[in-house]
Structures are given as C-alpha cells and as structure tokens.
Coordinates of C-alpha atoms in Angstrom, one line a residue:
M1 CA 20.4 87.3 -147.9
R2 CA 22.8 90.3 -147.6
T3 CA 21.6 93.7 -146.9
V4 CA 22.9 97.2 -146.5
I5 CA 20.4 99.3 -144.6
Q6 CA 20.8 103.1 -144.6
R7 CA 18.9 105.4 -142.3
V8 CA 17.7 108.2 -144.6
K9 CA 16.0 111.7 -144.6
Q10 CA 14.9 110.8 -148.1
A11 CA 15.5 108.3 -151.0
S12 CA 14.3 107.7 -154.4
V13 CA 14.8 105.2 -157.4
T14 CA 14.7 106.5 -161.0
V15 CA 14.4 104.1 -164.0
D16 CA 14.5 105.5 -167.6
N17 CA 14.4 109.0 -166.3
Q18 CA 11.1 108.4 -164.3
V19 CA 10.9 108.3 -160.6
K20 CA 9.7 104.9 -159.7
S21 CA 9.6 105.3 -156.0
A22 CA 10.3 107.9 -153.3
I23 CA 10.3 108.0 -149.5
G24 CA 10.9 110.5 -146.8
Q25 CA 12.4 109.7 -143.4
G26 CA 13.1 105.9 -143.1
L27 CA 15.2 103.2 -144.4
L28 CA 16.8 102.5 -147.8
I29 CA 17.4 98.7 -147.9
F30 CA 19.7 97.2 -150.6
V31 CA 19.1 93.5 -150.7
G32 CA 21.2 90.7 -152.3
I33 CA 19.9 87.2 -152.7
E34 CA 21.7 83.9 -153.1
D35 CA 20.4 80.3 -153.7
A36 CA 20.7 79.3 -150.1
D37 CA 18.3 81.9 -149.0
N38 CA 14.8 80.7 -147.9
R39 CA 11.6 81.8 -146.3
D40 CA 13.1 81.5 -142.7
D41 CA 15.8 84.1 -143.9
I42 CA 13.2 86.4 -145.1
E43 CA 11.1 86.4 -142.0
W44 CA 14.2 86.6 -139.6
L45 CA 15.7 89.5 -141.8
A46 CA 12.4 91.5 -142.1
K47 CA 11.7 91.2 -138.4
K48 CA 15.3 92.2 -137.5
I49 CA 15.2 95.3 -139.8
A50 CA 11.8 96.4 -138.6
G51 CA 13.0 96.3 -135.1
L52 CA 16.4 98.0 -135.5
R53 CA 16.5 100.9 -133.1
I54 CA 18.6 103.3 -135.0
F55 CA 16.3 106.4 -134.9
D56 CA 16.9 109.0 -132.2
D57 CA 14.5 109.4 -129.3
E58 CA 13.7 112.7 -127.6
K59 CA 17.1 112.5 -125.9
G60 CA 19.0 112.2 -129.1
I61 CA 19.7 108.4 -128.4
M62 CA 19.2 105.8 -131.1
N63 CA 16.4 104.0 -129.4
R64 CA 13.5 104.1 -131.9
S65 CA 12.7 101.8 -134.9
V66 CA 11.3 102.7 -138.3
F67 CA 8.0 101.5 -137.1
D68 CA 8.1 103.7 -134.0
I69 CA 8.8 106.8 -135.9
G70 CA 6.2 106.1 -138.6
G71 CA 9.0 106.0 -141.1
E72 CA 9.0 104.6 -144.8
I73 CA 11.0 101.9 -146.5
L74 CA 12.5 101.6 -149.9
V75 CA 13.8 98.2 -150.9
V76 CA 16.2 97.9 -153.9
S77 CA 17.6 94.6 -155.3
Q78 CA 21.3 94.5 -155.6
F79 CA 23.0 91.4 -156.7
T80 CA 26.5 93.0 -156.5
L81 CA 26.2 92.7 -152.7
H82 CA 27.5 89.1 -153.3
A83 CA 30.6 90.2 -155.2
M84 CA 33.6 88.1 -154.6
V85 CA 37.0 89.8 -155.1
K86 CA 39.5 87.2 -154.0
K87 CA 41.0 86.8 -157.3
G88 CA 42.0 89.7 -159.6
N89 CA 40.3 93.0 -159.9
R90 CA 37.2 91.9 -161.7
P91 CA 34.4 90.9 -159.1
S92 CA 32.7 87.6 -159.5
Y93 CA 28.9 87.4 -158.9
I94 CA 28.5 83.7 -159.0
R95 CA 26.9 83.6 -155.5
A96 CA 24.2 85.9 -156.6
S97 CA 21.0 84.1 -157.5
K98 CA 19.6 84.1 -161.1
P99 CA 16.3 86.0 -161.6
D100 CA 14.3 82.8 -161.6
V101 CA 15.3 82.2 -157.9
A102 CA 16.0 85.9 -156.8
I103 CA 12.7 87.5 -158.1
P104 CA 10.3 85.4 -156.0
L105 CA 12.5 85.8 -152.8
Y106 CA 12.9 89.6 -153.4
E107 CA 9.1 89.8 -153.8
S108 CA 8.5 87.8 -150.7
F109 CA 11.0 89.9 -148.8
C110 CA 9.2 93.1 -149.8
D111 CA 5.9 91.6 -148.7
E112 CA 7.4 90.6 -145.4
M113 CA 8.8 94.0 -144.8
S114 CA 5.4 95.6 -145.6
L115 CA 3.8 93.4 -143.0
Q116 CA 6.3 94.2 -140.4
L117 CA 5.9 97.9 -141.2
G118 CA 2.1 97.8 -141.3
R119 CA 1.9 99.4 -144.7
E120 CA 3.3 98.9 -148.2
V121 CA 7.1 99.5 -148.9
Q122 CA 8.4 101.2 -151.8
T123 CA 10.6 99.2 -154.3
G124 CA 12.9 99.6 -157.3
I125 CA 12.6 97.3 -160.4
F126 CA 14.4 94.1 -160.1
G127 CA 17.1 93.9 -162.7
A128 CA 16.6 97.4 -164.1
D129 CA 19.4 100.0 -164.4
M130 CA 18.3 102.1 -161.4
K131 CA 19.6 105.5 -160.3
V132 CA 19.3 105.6 -156.5
E133 CA 19.4 109.0 -154.7
L134 CA 19.5 109.3 -150.9
L135 CA 20.2 111.7 -148.2
N136 CA 21.9 109.5 -145.5
D137 CA 20.9 110.5 -142.0
G138 CA 23.8 110.4 -139.6
P139 CA 25.4 108.7 -141.6
V140 CA 23.8 105.4 -140.3
T141 CA 24.6 102.3 -142.3
I142 CA 24.1 98.8 -141.1
L143 CA 25.0 95.5 -142.7
I144 CA 23.2 92.3 -142.1
D145 CA 23.7 88.9 -143.6
T146 CA 21.4 86.0 -142.8
M147 CA 24.4 83.8 -143.0
N148 CA 25.5 85.4 -139.6
K149 CA 22.2 85.0 -137.6
E150 CA 23.8 83.1 -134.8

C-alpha cells in the first residue's frame, strides 16, 4: 500500500456535485493498493499513521498524533499512486490492483483506521470521479509505502 498523508485544517470530497464527506482538522489520506498488499500491511500502516506525531504541541513542536488532538481522518482511494513513468510520458498503472482486489483491502484499511482512531473515518467513493478540496496545514505531507517497512 502506498499512501500520501496530508495534515489539514479541513478537507472534503465531492462526487456528482454533492459533498460526500468533509472533515475539520486532521489527516487526508490518499491510498493506493497493489496485489501484493495484505492484512499485515493494513494493520501496520493504520497503526503507523494513527501514531504519526505531526501535530504541534503547546510549544509548537510536532509531537502530537491525530488521536492526541481529537482530529478527523478522510481516506480517499487513489490508484494513480502506483503510476510508473519509466517509459515515455504516459503513466502505466499496471501495479495498481483491480477493483475486485482493491475494494476489500480499501474497506479493511478504512475499518482499521477507524479502530485506531476510536471513531469512524470519512471516505470518498472507490472508483468515482472525486473532487478533493483541502487546506493543507504547514504544509505537512508524508509518504508511506508498506514495501519500505523495514
């Protein structure tokens, strides 16, 4: 699994001109899934993200997690995170899982993030044409790939 995590003041997902989900302060997580991903990746990644100390403490030092600040999480599926651009200028998405594999893993990841946060996370709609709006806080953007756990 490959993720782009953004610390946000607010974020939302709109589908067909309707706001599907919106959050205040917290994390916007874009997640890309490939066939090699499994339950261990989901558990490791969700725990890692929930524990990321990227929110300021009273001294202005990034020392608090999204859980610590009572923040919210919005998870958006994004197969383009697995784009390969070695040849030519047209990205290849061959590493990204097809929906029959990706949807259950995406849903499991969202469930695990909810467990780690202690309340339900917000989501986009898998495979939909989504419009994502965010106010990045910092900006703080973190990349995590479960292929680089060690």
